[in-house]
PDB file of C-alpha atoms in Angstrom:
ATOM      1  CA  LEU A 256      21.167  -0.175  12.186  1.00 91.00           C
ATOM      2  CA  GLU A 257      23.916  -1.348  14.519  1.00 93.00           C
ATOM      3  CA  VAL A 258      27.873  -0.284  12.966  1.00 93.00           C
ATOM      4  CA  GLU A 259      31.023  -1.335  14.199  1.00 92.00           C
ATOM      5  CA  LEU A 260      32.854   2.427  12.602  1.00 92.00           C
ATOM      6  CA  PRO A 261      31.623   4.925  11.880  1.00 93.00           C
ATOM      7  CA  PHE A 262      31.313   5.456   7.649  1.00 94.00           C
ATOM      8  CA  SER A 263      30.449   8.549   5.207  1.00 93.00           C
ATOM      9  CA  ILE A 264      27.653   7.831   2.886  1.00 92.00           C
ATOM     10  CA  GLY A 265      28.058  11.483   0.709  1.00 89.00           C
ATOM     11  CA  HIS A 266      27.457  14.207   4.295  1.00 89.00           C
ATOM     12  CA  THR A 267      26.970  11.926   5.825  1.00 93.00           C
ATOM     13  CA  GLU A 268      28.693   9.885   9.219  1.00 94.00           C
ATOM     14  CA  ILE A 269      26.875   6.918   9.855  1.00 94.00           C
ATOM     15  CA  ARG A 270      28.304   6.993  13.707  1.00 93.00           C
ATOM     16  CA  PRO A 271      27.797   4.628  16.635  1.00 93.00           C
ATOM     17  CA  ILE A 272      25.780   6.039  19.555  1.00 91.00           C
ATOM     18  CA  SER A 273      28.128   4.493  21.814  1.00 89.00           C
ATOM     19  CA  ALA A 274      27.862   5.436  25.930  1.00 87.00           C
ATOM     20  CA  ALA A 275      30.823   7.653  25.692  1.00 88.00           C
ATOM     21  CA  MET A 276      29.152  10.269  23.166  1.00 86.00           C
ATOM     22  CA  ILE A 277      26.539  10.393  25.430  1.00 85.00           C
ATOM     23  CA  ASP A 278      28.274  11.693  28.927  1.00 85.00           C
ATOM     24  CA  SER A 279      29.921  13.336  27.015  1.00 85.00           C
ATOM     25  CA  TRP A 280      26.730  15.316  26.262  1.00 81.00           C
ATOM     26  CA  LYS A 281      26.593  14.629  29.959  1.00 79.00           C
ATOM     27  CA  ASN A 282      29.373  16.919  30.458  1.00 80.00           C
ATOM     28  CA  LYS A 283      29.311  19.261  28.022  1.00 77.00           C
ATOM     29  CA  TYR A 284      25.409  20.186  29.354  1.00 74.00           C
ATOM     30  CA  PHE A 285      27.002  20.295  33.127  1.00 73.00           C
ATOM     31  CA  MET A 286      29.891  22.514  31.919  1.00 69.00           C
ATOM     32  CA  VAL A 287      27.416  24.671  31.446  1.00 65.00           C
ATOM     33  CA  ASN A 288      23.957  24.658  32.789  1.00 64.00           C
ATOM     34  CA  ASN A 289      23.680  24.429  36.487  1.00 65.00           C
ATOM     35  CA  GLU A 290      19.640  24.826  36.838  1.00 69.00           C
ATOM     36  CA  ASN A 291      16.845  21.440  35.473  1.00 71.00           C
ATOM     37  CA  GLN A 292      20.189  19.311  36.056  1.00 74.00           C
ATOM     38  CA  GLU A 293      17.723  16.537  37.777  1.00 78.00           C
ATOM     39  CA  HIS A 294      15.726  16.925  34.154  1.00 78.00           C
ATOM     40  CA  ALA A 295      18.083  16.897  32.182  1.00 77.00           C
ATOM     41  CA  LEU A 296      20.559  13.521  33.713  1.00 81.00           C
ATOM     42  CA  ASN A 297      16.601  11.904  34.013  1.00 83.00           C
ATOM     43  CA  PHE A 298      16.845  13.041  29.906  1.00 82.00           C
ATOM     44  CA  LEU A 299      19.975  11.706  29.266  1.00 82.00           C
ATOM     45  CA  ASN A 300      19.756   8.585  30.463  1.00 86.00           C
ATOM     46  CA  LYS A 301      16.338   7.775  28.334  1.00 86.00           C
ATOM     47  CA  ILE A 302      18.429   8.886  25.720  1.00 84.00           C
ATOM     48  CA  HIS A 303      21.139   6.419  27.008  1.00 87.00           C
ATOM     49  CA  GLU A 304      18.074   3.496  27.700  1.00 86.00           C
ATOM     50  CA  LYS A 305      16.602   3.733  24.185  1.00 87.00           C
ATOM     51  CA  PHE A 306      19.735   4.772  21.945  1.00 88.00           C
ATOM     52  CA  GLN A 307      23.043   3.687  23.070  1.00 89.00           C
ATOM     53  CA  GLY A 308      24.291   0.985  20.146  1.00 89.00           C
ATOM     54  CA  TYR A 309      21.470   1.484  17.650  1.00 92.00           C
ATOM     55  CA  ALA A 310      24.008   4.294  14.509  1.00 93.00           C
ATOM     56  CA  ALA A 311      23.236   7.772  14.182  1.00 93.00           C
ATOM     57  CA  ALA A 312      22.866   9.819  11.246  1.00 93.00           C
ATOM     58  CA  VAL A 313      25.647  12.876  11.599  1.00 92.00           C
ATOM     59  CA  ILE A 314      25.564  15.968   9.391  1.00 90.00           C
ATOM     60  CA  SER A 315      26.841  19.076  10.446  1.00 89.00           C
ATOM     61  CA  LEU A 316      24.758  22.088   9.150  1.00 85.00           C
ATOM     62  CA  GLU A 317      24.913  25.523   9.704  1.00 86.00           C
ATOM     63  CA  ALA A 318      21.780  27.251  10.086  1.00 84.00           C
ATOM     64  CA  GLU A 319      18.993  28.352  11.149  1.00 88.00           C
ATOM     65  CA  SER A 320      16.755  25.638  13.845  1.00 82.00           C
ATOM     66  CA  GLU A 321      14.343  24.782  12.043  1.00 85.00           C
ATOM     67  CA  ARG A 322      16.125  24.964   8.931  1.00 89.00           C
ATOM     68  CA  VAL A 323      18.987  22.673  10.067  1.00 89.00           C
ATOM     69  CA  PHE A 324      15.537  19.702  11.658  1.00 89.00           C
ATOM     70  CA  GLN A 325      15.046  19.254   7.890  1.00 90.00           C
ATOM     71  CA  ARG A 326      17.958  19.515   5.756  1.00 90.00           C
ATOM     72  CA  GLY A 327      19.225  16.819   8.800  1.00 90.00           C
ATOM     73  CA  ILE A 328      15.852  14.535   7.975  1.00 91.00           C
ATOM     74  CA  GLU A 329      16.548  14.785   4.204  1.00 91.00           C
ATOM     75  CA  GLU A 330      20.372  13.852   4.100  1.00 91.00           C
ATOM     76  CA  ALA A 331      19.482  11.003   6.722  1.00 92.00           C
ATOM     77  CA  GLU A 332      16.709  10.582   4.852  1.00 92.00           C
ATOM     78  CA  ILE A 333      19.112  10.178   1.738  1.00 91.00           C
ATOM     79  CA  ALA A 334      22.223   7.785   3.922  1.00 92.00           C
ATOM     80  CA  THR A 335      19.273   4.899   4.553  1.00 92.00           C
ATOM     81  CA  SER A 336      17.942   5.311   1.495  1.00 92.00           C
ATOM     82  CA  ILE A 337      21.730   3.767  -0.121  1.00 92.00           C
ATOM     83  CA  LEU A 338      22.285   2.212   2.320  1.00 93.00           C
ATOM     84  CA  GLY A 339      19.245  -0.340   2.172  1.00 93.00           C
ATOM     85  CA  ILE A 340      20.287  -1.614  -1.390  1.00 94.00           C
ATOM     86  CA  TYR A 341      23.071  -3.709   0.844  1.00 93.00           C
ATOM     87  CA  SER A 342      20.260  -5.092   3.079  1.00 93.00           C
ATOM     88  CA  ILE A 343      19.039  -7.840   2.860  1.00 93.00           C
ATOM     89  CA  GLY A 344      15.079  -6.274   1.305  1.00 93.00           C
ATOM     90  CA  SER A 345      17.749  -6.148  -2.276  1.00 94.00           C
ATOM     91  CA  PHE A 346      17.646  -9.515  -2.450  1.00 93.00           C
ATOM     92  CA  SER A 347      14.913 -12.119  -1.240  1.00 93.00           C
ATOM     93  CA  PRO A 348      11.555 -11.353  -3.141  1.00 92.00           C
ATOM     94  CA  VAL A 349       9.116 -11.223   0.185  1.00 90.00           C
ATOM     95  CA  ASN A 350      12.283  -9.338   2.879  1.00 91.00           C
ATOM     96  CA  LYS A 351      12.463  -5.885   3.705  1.00 92.00           C
ATOM     97  CA  CYS A 352      14.811  -3.213   4.577  1.00 91.00           C
ATOM     98  CA  THR A 353      13.637  -1.773   8.544  1.00 88.00           C
ATOM     99  CA  SER A 354      15.979   0.239   9.075  1.00 88.00           C
ATOM    100  CA  LYS A 355      14.925   3.213   8.131  1.00 87.00           C
ATOM    101  CA  ILE A 356      15.026   6.549  10.510  1.00 87.00           C
ATOM    102  CA  LYS A 357      13.254   6.034  13.923  1.00 84.00           C
ATOM    103  CA  GLY A 358      10.108   6.047  13.633  1.00 78.00           C
ATOM    104  CA  ALA A 359       9.458   5.978  10.036  1.00 78.00           C
ATOM    105  CA  GLU A 360      10.634   2.230   9.491  1.00 75.00           C
ATOM    106  CA  LEU A 361       8.079   1.042   8.083  1.00 74.00           C
ATOM    107  CA  ILE A 362       7.218  -2.195  10.405  1.00 79.00           C
ATOM    108  CA  PRO A 363       3.120  -2.569  10.093  1.00 80.00           C
ATOM    109  CA  SER A 364       1.544  -4.305  12.992  1.00 81.00           C
ATOM    110  CA  ALA A 365      -2.167  -5.172  13.620  1.00 88.00           C
ATOM    111  CA  ALA A 366      -3.590  -4.482  17.164  1.00 89.00           C
ATOM    112  CA  ALA A 367      -6.589  -6.785  18.434  1.00 88.00           C
ATOM    113  CA  ILE A 368      -8.786  -7.201  21.453  1.00 89.00           C
ATOM    114  CA  PHE A 369     -10.198 -10.991  22.041  1.00 86.00           C
ATOM    115  CA  GLU A 370     -12.911 -12.112  24.487  1.00 86.00           C
ATOM    116  CA  ASN A 371     -14.052 -14.858  24.605  1.00 82.00           C
ATOM    117  CA  GLY A 372     -17.068 -15.493  27.211  1.00 77.00           C
ATOM    118  CA  GLU A 373     -15.512 -14.246  30.420  1.00 77.00           C
ATOM    119  CA  ASP A 374     -11.944 -13.953  29.488  1.00 84.00           C
ATOM    120  CA  ILE A 375     -10.770 -10.807  26.865  1.00 87.00           C
ATOM    121  CA  PHE A 376      -7.028  -9.712  26.705  1.00 83.00           C
ATOM    122  CA  PHE A 377      -4.905  -7.560  23.717  1.00 85.00           C
ATOM    123  CA  SER A 378      -2.743  -8.740  21.512  1.00 85.00           C
ATOM    124  CA  ASN A 379       0.047  -6.377  19.032  1.00 84.00           C
ATOM    125  CA  ARG A 380       0.967  -7.861  16.766  1.00 81.00           C
ATOM    126  CA  TYR A 381       3.693  -7.210  13.863  1.00 80.00           C
ATOM    127  CA  LEU A 382       1.839  -8.859  10.438  1.00 77.00           C
ATOM    128  CA  TYR A 383       5.261  -7.870   8.548  1.00 76.00           C
ATOM    129  CA  GLN A 384       6.535 -11.909   8.732  1.00 75.00           C
ATOM    130  CA  GLY A 385      10.708 -11.440   8.045  1.00 76.00           C
ATOM    131  CA  PRO A 386      13.611 -10.777  10.671  1.00 75.00           C
ATOM    132  CA  LEU A 387      12.804  -7.670  12.235  1.00 76.00           C
ATOM    133  CA  GLY A 388      16.042  -8.163  14.692  1.00 79.00           C
ATOM    134  CA  PRO A 389      19.122  -4.873  14.620  1.00 85.00           C
ATOM    135  CA  TRP A 390      20.995  -5.255  10.928  1.00 90.00           C
ATOM    136  CA  ARG A 391      24.288  -5.433  12.290  1.00 93.00           C
ATOM    137  CA  LEU A 392      27.060  -3.857  10.455  1.00 93.00           C
ATOM    138  CA  ASN A 393      31.076  -4.423  11.399  1.00 94.00           C
ATOM    139  CA  LYS A 394      34.110  -3.383   9.916  1.00 94.00           C
ATOM    140  CA  MET A 395      34.565  -6.003   7.292  1.00 93.00           C
ATOM    141  CA  GLU A 396      31.280  -5.805   5.802  1.00 93.00           C
ATOM    142  CA  ILE A 397      31.723  -2.053   6.077  1.00 93.00           C
ATOM    143  CA  GLU A 398      35.546  -1.642   4.074  1.00 92.00           C
ATOM    144  CA  ASN A 399      33.983  -4.125   1.256  1.00 90.00           C
ATOM    145  CA  MET A 400      30.949  -1.368   0.246  1.00 90.00           C
ATOM    146  CA  GLN A 401      33.303   0.968   0.677  1.00 89.00           C
ATOM    147  CA  LYS A 402      35.478   0.105  -2.271  1.00 87.00           C
ATOM    148  CA  HIS A 403      32.902  -1.200  -4.091  1.00 84.00           C
ATOM    149  CA  LEU A 404      28.894   0.154  -4.904  1.00 86.00           C
ATOM    150  CA  LEU A 405      28.376   2.175  -1.449  1.00 89.00           C
ATOM    151  CA  GLY A 406      31.860   4.200  -1.798  1.00 88.00           C
ATOM    152  CA  LYS A 407      31.054   5.117  -5.848  1.00 90.00           C
ATOM    153  CA  ILE A 408      27.829   6.708  -4.413  1.00 91.00           C
ATOM    154  CA  SER A 409      28.871   8.890  -2.297  1.00 89.00           C
ATOM    155  CA  SER A 410      32.298   9.804  -4.425  1.00 90.00           C
ATOM    156  CA  ILE A 411      29.077  11.414  -6.347  1.00 92.00           C
ATOM    157  CA  GLN A 412      26.699  13.215  -3.508  1.00 90.00           C
ATOM    158  CA  THR A 413      30.389  14.836  -3.098  1.00 89.00           C
ATOM    159  CA  ASN A 414      30.699  15.488  -5.791  1.00 90.00           C
ATOM    160  CA  LYS A 415      30.698  19.334  -7.576  1.00 90.00           C
ATOM    161  CA  ASN A 416      31.496  18.734  -9.981  1.00 92.00           C
ATOM    162  CA  ALA A 417      29.542  16.104 -11.378  1.00 92.00           C
ATOM    163  CA  ASN A 418      29.413  15.065 -14.904  1.00 95.00           C
ATOM    164  CA  SER A 419      25.221  14.170 -16.510  1.00 95.00           C
ATOM    165  CA  PHE A 420      26.292  10.948 -16.675  1.00 95.00           C
ATOM    166  CA  GLN A 421      27.364  10.181 -12.781  1.00 95.00           C
ATOM    167  CA  LEU A 422      23.704  12.421 -12.366  1.00 95.00           C
ATOM    168  CA  ALA A 423      21.934   9.851 -14.082  1.00 95.00           C
ATOM    169  CA  VAL A 424      24.075   7.190 -12.338  1.00 95.00           C
ATOM    170  CA  LEU A 425      22.634   8.934  -9.204  1.00 94.00           C
ATOM    171  CA  ASN A 426      19.141   8.737 -10.261  1.00 95.00           C
ATOM    172  CA  SER A 427      18.387   5.529 -11.080  1.00 95.00           C
ATOM    173  CA  MET A 428      20.836   3.961  -7.741  1.00 94.00           C
ATOM    174  CA  MET A 429      16.999   6.570  -5.154  1.00 94.00           C
ATOM    175  CA  LEU A 430      15.065   5.434  -6.931  1.00 95.00           C
ATOM    176  CA  TYR A 431      16.511   1.181  -7.019  1.00 96.00           C
ATOM    177  CA  SER A 432      16.813   1.615  -3.480  1.00 95.00           C
ATOM    178  CA  LYS A 433      13.279   1.759  -3.189  1.00 95.00           C
ATOM    179  CA  SER A 434      13.095  -1.414  -4.005  1.00 95.00           C
ATOM    180  CA  ALA A 435      14.512  -2.709  -0.385  1.00 95.00           C
ATOM    181  CA  PHE A 436      12.192  -1.331   1.283  1.00 93.00           C
ATOM    182  CA  THR A 437       9.037  -2.991   1.053  1.00 92.00           C
ATOM    183  CA  SER A 438       8.090  -6.867   0.684  1.00 90.00           C
ATOM    184  CA  ASN A 439       5.586  -6.730  -1.749  1.00 89.00           C
ATOM    185  CA  PRO A 440       7.450  -9.024  -4.579  1.00 90.00           C
ATOM    186  CA  VAL A 441       5.901  -6.870  -7.396  1.00 88.00           C
ATOM    187  CA  GLU A 442       5.918  -3.394  -6.036  1.00 91.00           C
ATOM    188  CA  LYS A 443      10.227  -4.306  -5.768  1.00 94.00           C
ATOM    189  CA  ILE A 444       9.893  -5.288  -9.009  1.00 93.00           C
ATOM    190  CA  VAL A 445       8.209  -2.296 -10.970  1.00 92.00           C
ATOM    191  CA  TYR A 446      10.522   0.279  -8.417  1.00 95.00           C
ATOM    192  CA  ILE A 447      13.300  -1.919 -10.023  1.00 96.00           C
ATOM    193  CA  LEU A 448      12.436  -2.013 -13.449  1.00 94.00           C
ATOM    194  CA  SER A 449      11.994   1.927 -13.008  1.00 94.00           C
ATOM    195  CA  SER A 450      15.020   2.160 -11.763  1.00 96.00           C
ATOM    196  CA  LEU A 451      16.393   0.289 -15.178  1.00 96.00           C
ATOM    197  CA  GLU A 452      14.727   2.857 -18.068  1.00 94.00           C
ATOM    198  CA  SER A 453      15.585   5.114 -15.871  1.00 94.00           C
ATOM    199  CA  ILE A 454      19.233   4.599 -16.608  1.00 95.00           C
ATOM    200  CA  LEU A 455      18.859   3.022 -19.906  1.00 95.00           C
ATOM    201  CA  LEU A 456      16.533   3.761 -22.432  1.00 93.00           C
ATOM    202  CA  LYS A 457      17.130   6.024 -24.558  1.00 87.00           C
ATOM    203  CA  ASP A 458      13.382   7.644 -24.639  1.00 80.00           C
ATOM    204  CA  LYS A 459      10.055   7.022 -23.851  1.00 75.00           C
ATOM    205  CA  ASN A 460       9.512   5.245 -28.193  1.00 78.00           C
ATOM    206  CA  GLU A 461      12.110   2.616 -27.282  1.00 80.00           C
ATOM    207  CA  PHE A 462      10.690  -0.526 -26.599  1.00 82.00           C
ATOM    208  CA  ILE A 463      11.302  -1.583 -22.865  1.00 84.00           C
ATOM    209  CA  GLN A 464      11.757  -5.019 -22.358  1.00 83.00           C
ATOM    210  CA  GLN A 465      13.538  -6.244 -25.877  1.00 86.00           C
ATOM    211  CA  ASN A 466      15.862  -2.867 -24.794  1.00 89.00           C
ATOM    212  CA  LEU A 467      16.190  -3.532 -21.173  1.00 91.00           C
ATOM    213  CA  ALA A 468      16.896  -7.298 -21.006  1.00 92.00           C
ATOM    214  CA  GLU A 469      19.722  -7.166 -23.551  1.00 93.00           C
ATOM    215  CA  ARG A 470      21.765  -4.546 -22.463  1.00 94.00           C
ATOM    216  CA  ILE A 471      21.402  -4.604 -18.779  1.00 94.00           C
ATOM    217  CA  ALA A 472      22.883  -9.259 -20.902  1.00 94.00           C
ATOM    218  CA  ILE A 473      25.259  -6.672 -22.219  1.00 94.00           C
ATOM    219  CA  PHE A 474      26.978  -4.589 -20.345  1.00 94.00           C
ATOM    220  CA  SER A 475      26.721  -6.806 -16.764  1.00 90.00           C
ATOM    221  CA  ALA A 476      27.553 -10.304 -18.625  1.00 90.00           C
ATOM    222  CA  ASP A 477      30.433 -11.362 -20.961  1.00 89.00           C
ATOM    223  CA  THR A 478      29.652 -15.065 -22.012  1.00 91.00           C
ATOM    224  CA  LEU A 479      27.051 -15.884 -24.556  1.00 92.00           C
ATOM    225  CA  GLU A 480      25.327 -18.199 -22.155  1.00 93.00           C
ATOM    226  CA  ARG A 481      24.945 -15.881 -19.024  1.00 94.00           C
ATOM    227  CA  ARG A 482      23.467 -13.139 -21.592  1.00 94.00           C
ATOM    228  CA  LYS A 483      20.820 -15.961 -22.638  1.00 94.00           C
ATOM    229  CA  GLU A 484      20.185 -15.944 -19.361  1.00 95.00           C
ATOM    230  CA  ILE A 485      19.463 -13.126 -18.474  1.00 94.00           C
ATOM    231  CA  ILE A 486      17.229 -12.099 -20.000  1.00 94.00           C
ATOM    232  CA  LEU A 487      15.439 -15.250 -20.516  1.00 94.00           C
ATOM    233  CA  ASN A 488      14.684 -13.585 -16.545  1.00 94.00           C
ATOM    234  CA  PHE A 489      13.951 -10.470 -17.713  1.00 92.00           C
ATOM    235  CA  LYS A 490      10.772 -11.961 -19.621  1.00 90.00           C
ATOM    236  CA  ASP A 491       9.459 -13.896 -16.910  1.00 90.00           C
ATOM    237  CA  ILE A 492       9.766 -11.181 -14.595  1.00 92.00           C
ATOM    238  CA  TYR A 493       7.667  -8.761 -16.960  1.00 86.00           C
ATOM    239  CA  GLY A 494       5.329 -11.620 -17.662  1.00 84.00           C
ATOM    240  CA  ILE A 495       4.713 -11.614 -13.428  1.00 84.00           C
ATOM    241  CA  ARG A 496       4.573  -8.527 -13.557  1.00 80.00           C
ATOM    242  CA  SER A 497       2.156  -8.280 -15.492  1.00 76.00           C
ATOM    243  CA  ASN A 498      -0.193 -11.078 -14.015  1.00 73.00           C
ATOM    244  CA  TYR A 499       0.321 -10.588 -10.647  1.00 66.00           C
ATOM    245  CA  LEU A 500      -2.971  -9.830  -8.438  1.00 47.00           C
ATOM    246  CA  HIS A 501      -0.840  -9.354  -5.284  1.00 48.00           C
ATOM    247  CA  HIS A 502      -1.783 -12.476  -3.914  1.00 52.00           C
ATOM    248  CA  GLY A 503      -0.737 -16.087  -4.598  1.00 52.00           C
ATOM    249  CA  GLN A 504       2.542 -15.541  -6.194  1.00 59.00           C
ATOM    250  CA  SER A 505       4.300 -19.544  -6.448  1.00 62.00           C
ATOM    251  CA  ASN A 506       7.640 -20.619  -5.435  1.00 67.00           C
ATOM    252  CA  THR A 507       8.776 -20.906  -8.570  1.00 77.00           C
ATOM    253  CA  GLU A 508       7.808 -17.372  -9.062  1.00 86.00           C
ATOM    254  CA  ILE A 509       9.521 -15.665  -6.500  1.00 89.00           C
ATOM    255  CA  GLU A 510      12.675 -18.517  -6.945  1.00 91.00           C
ATOM    256  CA  LYS A 511      12.379 -16.349 -10.433  1.00 92.00           C
ATOM    257  CA  ILE A 512      11.834 -12.557  -8.192  1.00 93.00           C
ATOM    258  CA  LYS A 513      14.985 -13.984  -6.791  1.00 94.00           C
ATOM    259  CA  LYS A 514      17.540 -14.727 -10.075  1.00 95.00           C
ATOM    260  CA  PHE A 515      16.167 -11.163 -11.368  1.00 96.00           C
ATOM    261  CA  MET A 516      17.032  -9.418  -7.905  1.00 96.00           C
ATOM    262  CA  LEU A 517      20.446 -10.710  -8.169  1.00 95.00           C
ATOM    263  CA  ASN A 518      21.242 -10.182 -11.578  1.00 95.00           C
ATOM    264  CA  VAL A 519      20.692  -6.301 -11.502  1.00 96.00           C
ATOM    265  CA  PHE A 520      22.564  -6.150  -7.903  1.00 95.00           C
ATOM    266  CA  ALA A 521      25.384  -7.765 -10.317  1.00 93.00           C
ATOM    267  CA  PHE A 522      23.972  -4.774 -12.927  1.00 95.00           C
ATOM    268  CA  TYR A 523      24.487  -2.615 -10.234  1.00 95.00           C
ATOM    269  CA  LEU A 524      27.942  -3.931  -9.369  1.00 92.00           C
ATOM    270  CA  THR A 525      29.130  -2.787 -12.588  1.00 93.00           C
ATOM    271  CA  LEU A 526      27.529   0.078 -13.222  1.00 94.00           C
ATOM    272  CA  ALA A 527      29.072   1.610 -10.147  1.00 92.00           C
ATOM    273  CA  SER A 528      32.085   0.851 -12.141  1.00 90.00           C
ATOM    274  CA  HIS A 529      32.367   3.264 -15.270  1.00 92.00           C
ATOM    275  CA  ILE A 530      30.861   6.128 -13.087  1.00 92.00           C
ATOM    276  CA  GLU A 531      34.421   7.358 -13.801  1.00 92.00           C
ATOM    277  CA  ILE A 532      34.315   6.438 -17.243  1.00 94.00           C
ATOM    278  CA  PHE A 533      30.965   7.818 -18.913  1.00 94.00           C
ATOM    279  CA  THR A 534      30.873  11.841 -19.474  1.00 94.00           C
ATOM    280  CA  THR A 535      27.132  11.702 -20.465  1.00 95.00           C
ATOM    281  CA  GLN A 536      24.001   8.747 -21.087  1.00 95.00           C
ATOM    282  CA  GLN A 537      23.896   8.774 -24.950  1.00 94.00           C
ATOM    283  CA  ASP A 538      28.166   8.110 -24.341  1.00 95.00           C
ATOM    284  CA  PHE A 539      27.181   4.812 -21.780  1.00 95.00           C
ATOM    285  CA  LEU A 540      24.919   3.324 -24.520  1.00 94.00           C
ATOM    286  CA  THR A 541      26.321   4.284 -27.380  1.00 94.00           C
ATOM    287  CA  ALA A 542      29.292   1.925 -25.891  1.00 93.00           C
ATOM    288  CA  ILE A 543      26.664  -0.601 -25.019  1.00 93.00           C
ATOM    289  CA  GLU A 544      25.526  -0.604 -28.346  1.00 91.00           C
ATOM    290  CA  ASP A 545      28.653  -1.026 -29.725  1.00 91.00           C
ATOM    291  CA  LYS A 546      29.795  -3.867 -27.441  1.00 88.00           C
ATOM    292  CA  LYS A 547      26.495  -6.117 -28.961  1.00 84.00           C
ATOM    293  CA  LEU A 548      27.174  -5.592 -32.875  1.00 81.00           C
ATOM    294  CA  SER A 549      31.055  -6.843 -32.327  1.00 80.00           C
ATOM    295  CA  ASN A 550      30.438  -9.772 -30.881  1.00 67.00           C
TER     296      ASN A 550
END
């Protein structure tokens, strides 16, 4: 991940690792340490070479060192998960977000040794066929994200008095974010449907398919035609999930999944804009039912 300017996600600041930042570490170290300066310089030069230009998740904590590490990882994982909602993985059925904590990117690769007569050669290739370059966020993109879904999620995280509806929205979005980090289309469907069920169902006794489809359609679309499209797409998705055997999905299915993912992203954008309207999840579901009956 590369970012043009710092921004916050909950308690975490996403900040670019700049040359000035690394130089400040060097100056701070050499001002108070006279020993092992050559070793320290080599270490900081390696950091410069490996990490300059990338983004860091910056968390300020006061605790014992091991606890600081654990909490830092927890907060960074939350921040990168939420950020993944805006990645290619949330819009493409066959691509994934690879911007995770360094070392946890989960990009599968395979090593092979080829023997051909007297020749032997080694090859290490990525199995993932999607984009592997850095994800770059410019100033305009960051500001747009902060105005909408990302800023709303952050406000819930930092609000010590968040109500039960807001916490339910945050939980649903965290489940939703998992879909961005797999390139398997049906795994995406499973994560997305789980996230929707967590916020749109009253209890486990409800008829899932019909209620989910109708509620997301009523809440996020205003015209009858558009609502019918969303409901029909949901039925297609449930059929794909039921019949899929992990291989051989058709181009038609991929297009239906892509449409489904765009519908769900639009739903979550609308949901984020309502986090201050409702107090409980039941209030939210009642409002959807009232809107259904009033049409």
